[in-house]
Short mmCIF file of N, CA and C in Angstrom, two decimals:
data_model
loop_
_atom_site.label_atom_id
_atom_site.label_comp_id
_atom_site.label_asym_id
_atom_site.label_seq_id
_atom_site.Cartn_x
_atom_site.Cartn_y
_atom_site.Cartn_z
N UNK I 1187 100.29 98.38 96.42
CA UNK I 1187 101.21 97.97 95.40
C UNK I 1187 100.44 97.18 94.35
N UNK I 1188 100.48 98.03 93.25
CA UNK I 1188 100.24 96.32 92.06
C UNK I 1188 100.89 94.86 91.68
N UNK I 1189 99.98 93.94 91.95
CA UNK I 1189 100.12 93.21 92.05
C UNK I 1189 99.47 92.26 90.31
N UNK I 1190 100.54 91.62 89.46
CA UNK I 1190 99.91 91.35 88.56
C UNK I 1190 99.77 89.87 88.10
N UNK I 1191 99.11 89.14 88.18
CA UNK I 1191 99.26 87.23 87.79
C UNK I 1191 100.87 87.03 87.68
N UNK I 1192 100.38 85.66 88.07
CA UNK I 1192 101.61 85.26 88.59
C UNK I 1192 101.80 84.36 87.43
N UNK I 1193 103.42 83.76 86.41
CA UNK I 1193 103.15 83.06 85.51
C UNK I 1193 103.40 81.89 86.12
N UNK I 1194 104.65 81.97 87.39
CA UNK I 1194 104.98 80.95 88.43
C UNK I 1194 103.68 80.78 89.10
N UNK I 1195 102.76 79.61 89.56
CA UNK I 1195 101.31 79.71 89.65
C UNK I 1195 102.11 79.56 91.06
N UNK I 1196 103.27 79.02 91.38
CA UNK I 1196 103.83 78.93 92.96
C UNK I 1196 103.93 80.16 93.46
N UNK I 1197 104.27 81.43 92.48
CA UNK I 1197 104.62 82.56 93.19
C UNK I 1197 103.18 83.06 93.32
N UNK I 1198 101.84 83.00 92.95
CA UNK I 1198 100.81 83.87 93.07
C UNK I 1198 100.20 83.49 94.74
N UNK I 1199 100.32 82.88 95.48
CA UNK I 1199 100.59 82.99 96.93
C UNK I 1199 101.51 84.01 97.55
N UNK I 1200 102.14 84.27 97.43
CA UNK I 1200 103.62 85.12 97.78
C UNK I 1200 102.97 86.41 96.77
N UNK I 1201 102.63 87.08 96.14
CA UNK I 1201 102.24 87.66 95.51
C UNK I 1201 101.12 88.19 96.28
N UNK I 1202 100.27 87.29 96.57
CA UNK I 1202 98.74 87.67 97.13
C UNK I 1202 99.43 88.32 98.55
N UNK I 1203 99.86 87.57 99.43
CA UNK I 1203 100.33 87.84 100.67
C UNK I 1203 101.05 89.43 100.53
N UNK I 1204 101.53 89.72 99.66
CA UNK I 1204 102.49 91.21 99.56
C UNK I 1204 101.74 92.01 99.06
N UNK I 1205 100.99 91.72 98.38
CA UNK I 1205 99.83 92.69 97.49
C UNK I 1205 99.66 94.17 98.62
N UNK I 1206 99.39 93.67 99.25
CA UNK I 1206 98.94 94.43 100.60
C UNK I 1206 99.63 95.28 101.42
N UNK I 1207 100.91 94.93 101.46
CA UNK I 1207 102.07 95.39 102.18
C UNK I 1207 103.24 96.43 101.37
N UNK I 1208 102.53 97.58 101.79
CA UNK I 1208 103.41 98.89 100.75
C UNK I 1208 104.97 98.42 101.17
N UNK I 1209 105.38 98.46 102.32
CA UNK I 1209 106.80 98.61 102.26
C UNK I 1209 107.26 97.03 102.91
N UNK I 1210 108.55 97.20 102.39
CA UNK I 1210 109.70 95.76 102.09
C UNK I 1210 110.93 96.14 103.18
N UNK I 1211 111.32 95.93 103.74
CA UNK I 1211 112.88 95.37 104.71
C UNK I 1211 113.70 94.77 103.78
N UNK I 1212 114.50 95.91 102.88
CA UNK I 1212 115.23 95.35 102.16
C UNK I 1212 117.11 95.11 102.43
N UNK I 1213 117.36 94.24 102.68
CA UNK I 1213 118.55 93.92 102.90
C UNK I 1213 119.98 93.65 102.25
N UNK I 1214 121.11 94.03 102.28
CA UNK I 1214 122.36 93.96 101.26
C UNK I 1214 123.07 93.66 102.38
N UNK I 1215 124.32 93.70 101.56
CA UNK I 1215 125.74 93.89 102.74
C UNK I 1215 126.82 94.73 102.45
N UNK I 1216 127.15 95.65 103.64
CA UNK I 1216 127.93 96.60 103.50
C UNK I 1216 129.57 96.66 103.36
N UNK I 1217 130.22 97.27 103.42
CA UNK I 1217 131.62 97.14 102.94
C UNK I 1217 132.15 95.92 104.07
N UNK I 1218 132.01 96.33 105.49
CA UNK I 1218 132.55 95.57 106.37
C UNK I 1218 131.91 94.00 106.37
N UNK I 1219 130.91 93.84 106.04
CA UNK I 1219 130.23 92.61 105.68
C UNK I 1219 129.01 92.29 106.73
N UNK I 1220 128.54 93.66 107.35
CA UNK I 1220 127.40 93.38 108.20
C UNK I 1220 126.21 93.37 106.99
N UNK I 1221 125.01 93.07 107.72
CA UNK I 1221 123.93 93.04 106.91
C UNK I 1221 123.14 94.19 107.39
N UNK I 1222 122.56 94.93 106.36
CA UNK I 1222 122.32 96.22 106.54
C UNK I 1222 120.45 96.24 105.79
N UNK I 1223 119.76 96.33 106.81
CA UNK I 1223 118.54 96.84 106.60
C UNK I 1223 117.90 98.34 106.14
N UNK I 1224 116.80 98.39 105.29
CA UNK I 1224 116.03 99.39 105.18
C UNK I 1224 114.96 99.61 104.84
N UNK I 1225 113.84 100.15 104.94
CA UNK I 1225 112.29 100.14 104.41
C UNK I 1225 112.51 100.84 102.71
N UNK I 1226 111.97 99.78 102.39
CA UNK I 1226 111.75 100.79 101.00
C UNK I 1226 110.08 100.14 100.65
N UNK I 1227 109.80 101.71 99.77
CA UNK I 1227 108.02 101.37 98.83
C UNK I 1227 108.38 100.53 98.08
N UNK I 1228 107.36 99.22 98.19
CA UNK I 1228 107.63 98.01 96.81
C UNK I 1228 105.92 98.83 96.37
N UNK I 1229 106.94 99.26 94.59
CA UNK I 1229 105.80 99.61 93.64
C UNK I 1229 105.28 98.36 92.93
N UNK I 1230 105.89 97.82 92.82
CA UNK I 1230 104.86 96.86 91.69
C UNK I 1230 105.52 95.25 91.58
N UNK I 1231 104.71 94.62 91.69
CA UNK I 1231 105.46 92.76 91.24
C UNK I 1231 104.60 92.88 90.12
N UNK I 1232 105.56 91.88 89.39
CA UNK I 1232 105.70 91.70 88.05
C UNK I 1232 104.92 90.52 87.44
N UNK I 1233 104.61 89.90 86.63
CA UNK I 1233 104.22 88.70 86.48
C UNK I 1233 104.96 87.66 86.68
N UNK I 1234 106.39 87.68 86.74
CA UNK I 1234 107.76 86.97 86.97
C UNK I 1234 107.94 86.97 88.21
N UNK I 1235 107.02 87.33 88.66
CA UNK I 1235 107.30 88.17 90.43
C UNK I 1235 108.52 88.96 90.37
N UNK I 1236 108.98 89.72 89.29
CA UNK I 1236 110.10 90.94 89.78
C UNK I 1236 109.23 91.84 90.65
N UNK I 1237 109.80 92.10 91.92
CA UNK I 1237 109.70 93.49 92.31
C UNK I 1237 110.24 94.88 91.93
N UNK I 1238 109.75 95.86 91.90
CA UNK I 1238 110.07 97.02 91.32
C UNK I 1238 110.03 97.81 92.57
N UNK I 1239 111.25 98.87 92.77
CA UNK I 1239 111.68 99.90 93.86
C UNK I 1239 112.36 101.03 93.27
N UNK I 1240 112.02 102.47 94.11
CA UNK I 1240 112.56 103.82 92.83
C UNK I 1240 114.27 103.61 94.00
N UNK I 1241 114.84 104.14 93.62
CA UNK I 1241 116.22 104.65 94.76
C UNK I 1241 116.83 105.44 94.24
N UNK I 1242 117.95 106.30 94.49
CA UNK I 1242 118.64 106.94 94.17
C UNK I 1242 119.95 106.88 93.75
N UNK I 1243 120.63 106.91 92.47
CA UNK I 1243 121.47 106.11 91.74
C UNK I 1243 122.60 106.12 92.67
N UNK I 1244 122.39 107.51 93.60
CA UNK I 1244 124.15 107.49 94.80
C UNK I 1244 123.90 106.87 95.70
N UNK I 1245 122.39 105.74 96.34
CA UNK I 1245 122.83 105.62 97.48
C UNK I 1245 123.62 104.83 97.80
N UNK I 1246 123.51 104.36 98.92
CA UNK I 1246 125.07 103.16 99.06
C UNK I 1246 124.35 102.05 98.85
N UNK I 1247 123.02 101.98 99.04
CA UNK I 1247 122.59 100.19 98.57
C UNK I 1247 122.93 99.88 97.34
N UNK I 1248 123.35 100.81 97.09
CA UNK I 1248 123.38 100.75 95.14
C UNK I 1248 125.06 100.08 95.01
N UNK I 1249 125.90 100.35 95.73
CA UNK I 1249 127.22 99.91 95.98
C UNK I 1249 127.37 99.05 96.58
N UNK I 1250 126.07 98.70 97.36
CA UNK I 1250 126.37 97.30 98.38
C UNK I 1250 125.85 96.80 97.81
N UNK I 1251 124.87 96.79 96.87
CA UNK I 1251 124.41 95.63 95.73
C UNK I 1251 125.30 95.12 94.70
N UNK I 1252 126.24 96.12 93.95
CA UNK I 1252 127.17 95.75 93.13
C UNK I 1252 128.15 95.12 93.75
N UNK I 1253 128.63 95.21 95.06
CA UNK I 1253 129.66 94.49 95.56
C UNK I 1253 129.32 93.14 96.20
N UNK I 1254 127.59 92.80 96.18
CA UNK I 1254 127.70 91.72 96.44
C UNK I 1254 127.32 90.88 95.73
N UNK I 1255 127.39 90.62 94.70
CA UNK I 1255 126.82 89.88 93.25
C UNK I 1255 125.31 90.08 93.16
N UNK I 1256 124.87 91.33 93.46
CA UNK I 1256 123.97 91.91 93.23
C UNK I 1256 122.96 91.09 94.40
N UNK I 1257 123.26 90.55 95.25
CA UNK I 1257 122.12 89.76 96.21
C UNK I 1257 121.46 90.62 97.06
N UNK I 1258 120.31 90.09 97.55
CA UNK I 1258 119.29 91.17 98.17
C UNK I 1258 118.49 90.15 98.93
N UNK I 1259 117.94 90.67 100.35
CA UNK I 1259 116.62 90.08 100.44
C UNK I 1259 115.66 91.10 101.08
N UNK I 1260 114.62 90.69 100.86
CA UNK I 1260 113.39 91.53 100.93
C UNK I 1260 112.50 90.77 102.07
N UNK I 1261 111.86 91.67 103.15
CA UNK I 1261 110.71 90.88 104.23
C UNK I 1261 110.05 91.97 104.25
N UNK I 1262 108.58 91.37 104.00
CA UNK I 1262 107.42 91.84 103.99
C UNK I 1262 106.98 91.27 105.64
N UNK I 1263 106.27 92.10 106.22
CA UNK I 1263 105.52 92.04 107.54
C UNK I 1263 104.09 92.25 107.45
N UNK I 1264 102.91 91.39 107.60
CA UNK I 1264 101.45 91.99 107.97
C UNK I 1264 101.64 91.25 109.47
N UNK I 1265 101.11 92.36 110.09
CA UNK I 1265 101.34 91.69 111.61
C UNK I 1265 99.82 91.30 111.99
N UNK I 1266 99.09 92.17 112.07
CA UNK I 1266 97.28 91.73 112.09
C UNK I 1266 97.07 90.85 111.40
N UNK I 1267 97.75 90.24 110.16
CA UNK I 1267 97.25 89.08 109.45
C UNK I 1267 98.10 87.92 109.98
N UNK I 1268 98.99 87.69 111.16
CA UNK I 1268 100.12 87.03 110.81
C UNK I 1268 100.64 86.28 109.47
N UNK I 1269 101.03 86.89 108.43
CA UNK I 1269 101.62 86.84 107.22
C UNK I 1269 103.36 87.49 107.45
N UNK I 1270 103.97 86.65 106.82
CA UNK I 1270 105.21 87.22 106.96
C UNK I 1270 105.77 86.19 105.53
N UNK I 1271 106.40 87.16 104.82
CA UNK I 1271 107.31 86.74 103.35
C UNK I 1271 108.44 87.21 103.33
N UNK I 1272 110.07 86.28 102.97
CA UNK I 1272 110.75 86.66 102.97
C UNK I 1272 111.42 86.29 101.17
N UNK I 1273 111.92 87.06 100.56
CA UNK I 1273 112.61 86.89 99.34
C UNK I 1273 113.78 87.25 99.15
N UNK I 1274 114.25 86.16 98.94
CA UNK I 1274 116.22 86.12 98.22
C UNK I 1274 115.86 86.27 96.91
N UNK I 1275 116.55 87.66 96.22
CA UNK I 1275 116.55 87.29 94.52
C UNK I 1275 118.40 88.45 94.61
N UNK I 1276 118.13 88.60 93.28
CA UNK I 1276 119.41 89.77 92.82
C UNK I 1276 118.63 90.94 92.28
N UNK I 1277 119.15 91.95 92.71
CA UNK I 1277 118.84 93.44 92.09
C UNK I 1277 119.77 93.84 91.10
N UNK I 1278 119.11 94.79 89.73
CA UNK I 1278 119.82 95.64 89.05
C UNK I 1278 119.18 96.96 88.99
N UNK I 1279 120.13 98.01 88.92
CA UNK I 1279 119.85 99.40 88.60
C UNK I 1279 119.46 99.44 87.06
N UNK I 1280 118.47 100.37 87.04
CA UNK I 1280 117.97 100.49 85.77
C UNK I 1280 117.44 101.74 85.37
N UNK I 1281 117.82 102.66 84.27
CA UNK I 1281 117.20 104.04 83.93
C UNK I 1281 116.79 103.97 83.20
N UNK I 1282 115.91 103.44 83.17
CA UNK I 1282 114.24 103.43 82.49
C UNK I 1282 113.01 104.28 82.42
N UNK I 1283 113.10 105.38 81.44
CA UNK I 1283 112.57 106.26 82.09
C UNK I 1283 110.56 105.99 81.63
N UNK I 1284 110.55 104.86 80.50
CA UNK I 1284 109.26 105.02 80.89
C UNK I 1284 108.89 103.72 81.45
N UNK I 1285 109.39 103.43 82.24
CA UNK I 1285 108.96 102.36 83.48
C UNK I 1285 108.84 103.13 84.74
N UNK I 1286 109.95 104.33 84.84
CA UNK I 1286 109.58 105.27 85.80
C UNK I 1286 108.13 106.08 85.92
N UNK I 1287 108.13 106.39 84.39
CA UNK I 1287 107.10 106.94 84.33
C UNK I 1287 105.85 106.26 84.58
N UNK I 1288 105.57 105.09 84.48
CA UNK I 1288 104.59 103.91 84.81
C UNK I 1288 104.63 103.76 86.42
N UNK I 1289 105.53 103.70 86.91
CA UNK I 1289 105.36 103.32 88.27
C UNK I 1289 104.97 104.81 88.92
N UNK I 1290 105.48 105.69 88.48
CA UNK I 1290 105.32 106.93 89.30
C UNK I 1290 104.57 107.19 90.23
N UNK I 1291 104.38 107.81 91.53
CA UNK I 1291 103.01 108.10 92.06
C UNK I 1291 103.29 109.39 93.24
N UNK I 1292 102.70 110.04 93.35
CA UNK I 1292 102.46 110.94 94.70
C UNK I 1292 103.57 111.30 95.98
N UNK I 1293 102.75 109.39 95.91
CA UNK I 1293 103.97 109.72 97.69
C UNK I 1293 105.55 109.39 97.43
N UNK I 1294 105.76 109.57 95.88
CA UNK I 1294 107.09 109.36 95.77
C UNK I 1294 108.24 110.59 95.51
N UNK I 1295 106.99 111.96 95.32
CA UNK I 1295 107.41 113.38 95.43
C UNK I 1295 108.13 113.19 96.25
N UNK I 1296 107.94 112.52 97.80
CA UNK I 1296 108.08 113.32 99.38
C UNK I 1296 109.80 112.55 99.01
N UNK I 1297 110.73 111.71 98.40
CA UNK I 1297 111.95 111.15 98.62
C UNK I 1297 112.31 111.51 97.64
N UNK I 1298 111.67 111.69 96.32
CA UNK I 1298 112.40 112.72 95.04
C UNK I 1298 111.95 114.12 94.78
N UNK I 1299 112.24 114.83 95.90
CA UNK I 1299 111.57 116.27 95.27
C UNK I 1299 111.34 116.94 94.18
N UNK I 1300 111.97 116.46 93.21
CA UNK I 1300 112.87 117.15 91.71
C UNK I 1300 111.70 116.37 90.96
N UNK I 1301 110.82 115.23 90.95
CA UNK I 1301 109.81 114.79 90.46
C UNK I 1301 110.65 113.89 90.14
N UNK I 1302 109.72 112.95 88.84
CA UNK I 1302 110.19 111.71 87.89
C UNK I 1302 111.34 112.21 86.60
N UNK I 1303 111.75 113.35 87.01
CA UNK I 1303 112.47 113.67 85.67
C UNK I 1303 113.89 113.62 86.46
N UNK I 1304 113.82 113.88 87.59
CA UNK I 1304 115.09 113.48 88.57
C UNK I 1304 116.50 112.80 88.02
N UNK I 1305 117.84 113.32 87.20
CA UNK I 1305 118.48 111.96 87.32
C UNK I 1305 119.27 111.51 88.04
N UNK I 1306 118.59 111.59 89.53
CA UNK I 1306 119.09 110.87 90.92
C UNK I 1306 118.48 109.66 90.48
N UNK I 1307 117.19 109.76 90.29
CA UNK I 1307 115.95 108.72 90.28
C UNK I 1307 116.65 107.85 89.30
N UNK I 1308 116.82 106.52 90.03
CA UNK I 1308 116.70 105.18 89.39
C UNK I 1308 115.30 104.10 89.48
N UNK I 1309 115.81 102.64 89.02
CA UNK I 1309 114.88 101.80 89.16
C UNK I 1309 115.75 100.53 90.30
N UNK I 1310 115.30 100.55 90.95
CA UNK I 1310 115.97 98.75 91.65
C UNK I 1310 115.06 97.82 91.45
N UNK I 1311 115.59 97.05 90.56
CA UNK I 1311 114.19 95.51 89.84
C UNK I 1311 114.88 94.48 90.80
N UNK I 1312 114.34 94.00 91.86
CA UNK I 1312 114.07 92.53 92.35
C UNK I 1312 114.38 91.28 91.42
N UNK I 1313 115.08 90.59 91.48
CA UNK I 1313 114.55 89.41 90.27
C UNK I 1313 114.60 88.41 91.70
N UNK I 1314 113.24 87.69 91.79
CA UNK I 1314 112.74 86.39 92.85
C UNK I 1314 113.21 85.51 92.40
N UNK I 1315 114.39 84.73 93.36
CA UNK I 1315 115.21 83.49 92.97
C UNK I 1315 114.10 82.54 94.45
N UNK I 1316 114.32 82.39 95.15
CA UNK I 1316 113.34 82.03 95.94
C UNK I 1316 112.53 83.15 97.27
N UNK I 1317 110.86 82.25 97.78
CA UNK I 1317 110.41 83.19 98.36
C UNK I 1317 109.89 82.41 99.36
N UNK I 1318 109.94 82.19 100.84
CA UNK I 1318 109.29 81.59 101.97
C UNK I 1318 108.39 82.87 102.63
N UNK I 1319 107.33 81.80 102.93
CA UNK I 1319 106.20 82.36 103.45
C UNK I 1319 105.56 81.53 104.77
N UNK I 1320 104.93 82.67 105.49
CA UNK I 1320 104.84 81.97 107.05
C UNK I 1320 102.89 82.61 106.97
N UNK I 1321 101.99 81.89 107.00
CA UNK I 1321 100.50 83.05 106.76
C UNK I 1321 99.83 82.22 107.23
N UNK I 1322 98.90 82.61 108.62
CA UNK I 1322 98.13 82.35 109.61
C UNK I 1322 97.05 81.97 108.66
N UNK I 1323 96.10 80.75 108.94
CA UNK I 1323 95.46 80.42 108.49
C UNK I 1323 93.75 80.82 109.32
N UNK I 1324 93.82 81.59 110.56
CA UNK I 1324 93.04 81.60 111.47
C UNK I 1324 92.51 83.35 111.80
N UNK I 1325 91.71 83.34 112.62
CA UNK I 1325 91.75 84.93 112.93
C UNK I 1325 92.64 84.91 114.26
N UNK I 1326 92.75 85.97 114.71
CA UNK I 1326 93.79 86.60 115.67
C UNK I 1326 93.25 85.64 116.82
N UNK I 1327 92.31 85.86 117.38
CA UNK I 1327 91.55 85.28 118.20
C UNK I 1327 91.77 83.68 118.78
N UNK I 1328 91.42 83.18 117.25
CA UNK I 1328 91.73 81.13 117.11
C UNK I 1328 93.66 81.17 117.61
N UNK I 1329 94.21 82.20 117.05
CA UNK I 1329 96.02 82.21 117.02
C UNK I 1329 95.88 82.20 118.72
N UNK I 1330 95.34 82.95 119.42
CA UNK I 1330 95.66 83.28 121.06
C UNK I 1330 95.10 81.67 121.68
N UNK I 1331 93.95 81.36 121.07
CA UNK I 1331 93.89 79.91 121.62
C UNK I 1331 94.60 79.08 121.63
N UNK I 1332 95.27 78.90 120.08
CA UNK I 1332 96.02 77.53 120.00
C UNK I 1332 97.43 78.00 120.84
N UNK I 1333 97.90 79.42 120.80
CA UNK I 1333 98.88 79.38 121.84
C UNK I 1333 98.71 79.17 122.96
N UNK I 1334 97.87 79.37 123.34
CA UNK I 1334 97.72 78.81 124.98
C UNK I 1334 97.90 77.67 125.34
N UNK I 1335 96.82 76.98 124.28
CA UNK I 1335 96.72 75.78 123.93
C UNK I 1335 97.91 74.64 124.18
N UNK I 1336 98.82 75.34 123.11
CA UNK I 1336 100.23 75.06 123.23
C UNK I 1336 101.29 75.05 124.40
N UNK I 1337 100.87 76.43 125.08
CA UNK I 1337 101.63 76.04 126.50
C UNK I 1337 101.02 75.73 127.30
N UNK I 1338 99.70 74.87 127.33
CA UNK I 1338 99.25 74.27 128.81
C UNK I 1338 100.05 72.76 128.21
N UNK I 1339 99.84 72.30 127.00
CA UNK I 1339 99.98 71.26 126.37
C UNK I 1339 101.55 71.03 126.17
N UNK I 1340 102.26 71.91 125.99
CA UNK I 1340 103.91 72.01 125.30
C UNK I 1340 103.77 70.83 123.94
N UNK I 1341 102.84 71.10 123.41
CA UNK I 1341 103.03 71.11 121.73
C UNK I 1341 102.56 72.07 120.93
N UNK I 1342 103.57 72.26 119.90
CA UNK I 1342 104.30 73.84 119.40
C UNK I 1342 102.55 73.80 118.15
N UNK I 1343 101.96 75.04 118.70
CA UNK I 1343 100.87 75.43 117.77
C UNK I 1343 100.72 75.34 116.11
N UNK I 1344 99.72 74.64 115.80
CA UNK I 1344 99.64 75.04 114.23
C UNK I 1344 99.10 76.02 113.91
N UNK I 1345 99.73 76.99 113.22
CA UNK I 1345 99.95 78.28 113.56
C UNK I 1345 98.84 78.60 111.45
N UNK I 1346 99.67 77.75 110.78
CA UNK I 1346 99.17 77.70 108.93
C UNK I 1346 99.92 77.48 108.48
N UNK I 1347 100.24 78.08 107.57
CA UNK I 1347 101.05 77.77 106.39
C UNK I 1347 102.68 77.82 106.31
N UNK I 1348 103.50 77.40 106.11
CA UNK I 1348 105.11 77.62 105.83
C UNK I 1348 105.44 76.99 104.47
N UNK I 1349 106.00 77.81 103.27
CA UNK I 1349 106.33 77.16 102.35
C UNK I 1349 107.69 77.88 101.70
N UNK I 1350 108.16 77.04 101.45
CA UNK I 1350 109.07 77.84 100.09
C UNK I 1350 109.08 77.83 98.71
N UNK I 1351 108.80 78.33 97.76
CA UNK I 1351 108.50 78.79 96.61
C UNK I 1351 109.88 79.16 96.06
N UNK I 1352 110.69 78.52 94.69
CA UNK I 1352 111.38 78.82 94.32
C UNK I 1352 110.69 79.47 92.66
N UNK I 1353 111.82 79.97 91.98
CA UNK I 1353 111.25 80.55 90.63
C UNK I 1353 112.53 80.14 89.93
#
């Protein structure tokens, strides 16, 4: 994913950490009011840290976004790095077609067959209201020590970093 300076110098942590991580656990809520997960490709953060996602103007996230004042959250997973980011912002649909055309790429044939000229093909823009982050400061290795560590001892491991980052 591109990843581009951050103007929030708080968000270019949260930025760096996702850089890496093609797909997002993006979350809404559905008619009945459960919370409803799904993987989607995060194409691009923004300098604002907007995230950018293609979808399809019928799916239902697109209805469970409008019905819920557009709220969303997004979790990124690196599990080999222990890094984990979670973001609350609001989504809007957007037909933009040369932002489409900018983000476009390859592996996005395989969910829009019809190409970028598609007008299934939308845009879902992220806007980052806040972003917590959990990112191992250690290699995998030092992490298995201090847990051990932790349960011969029963004090809870320092594991790195936890912050929250608002925008």
């Amino acid at each position: 994913m591109e990843t581009k300076p951050q103007t929030n110098k708080k968000l270019e942590k949260v930025a760096d950490l996702i850089g890496d991580i093609r797909i997002a656990m993006m979350t809404t809520v559905d008619e009945q009011g459960n919370l409803v997960s799904r993987p989607m490709a995060a194409l691009q953060v923004d300098e604002d840290g907007t995230i950018w996602f293609f979808t399809q103007r019928t799916s239902p996230k697109v209805d469970q976004i409008d019905n819920n004042n557009k709220h969303v959250n997004l979790s990124f997973a690196d599990v080999g790095d222990a890094s984990y980011v979670s973001i609350a912002g609001t989504a809007e649909e957007l037909d933009d077609r040369a932002k489409i055309d900018e983000l476009w790429n390859p592996q996005a044939k395989a969910w829009f067959p019809k190409g970028k000229d598609d007008p299934e093909l939308i845009l879902l823009k992220v806007n980052t209201h806040m972003a917590e982050y959990w990112s191992a400061s250690s290699s995998t290795m030092v992490r298995l020590v201090q847990q051990a560590t932790a349960a011969v001892t029963g004090n809870p491991p320092k594991m790195g970093e936890n912050e929250k980052v608002y925008n």
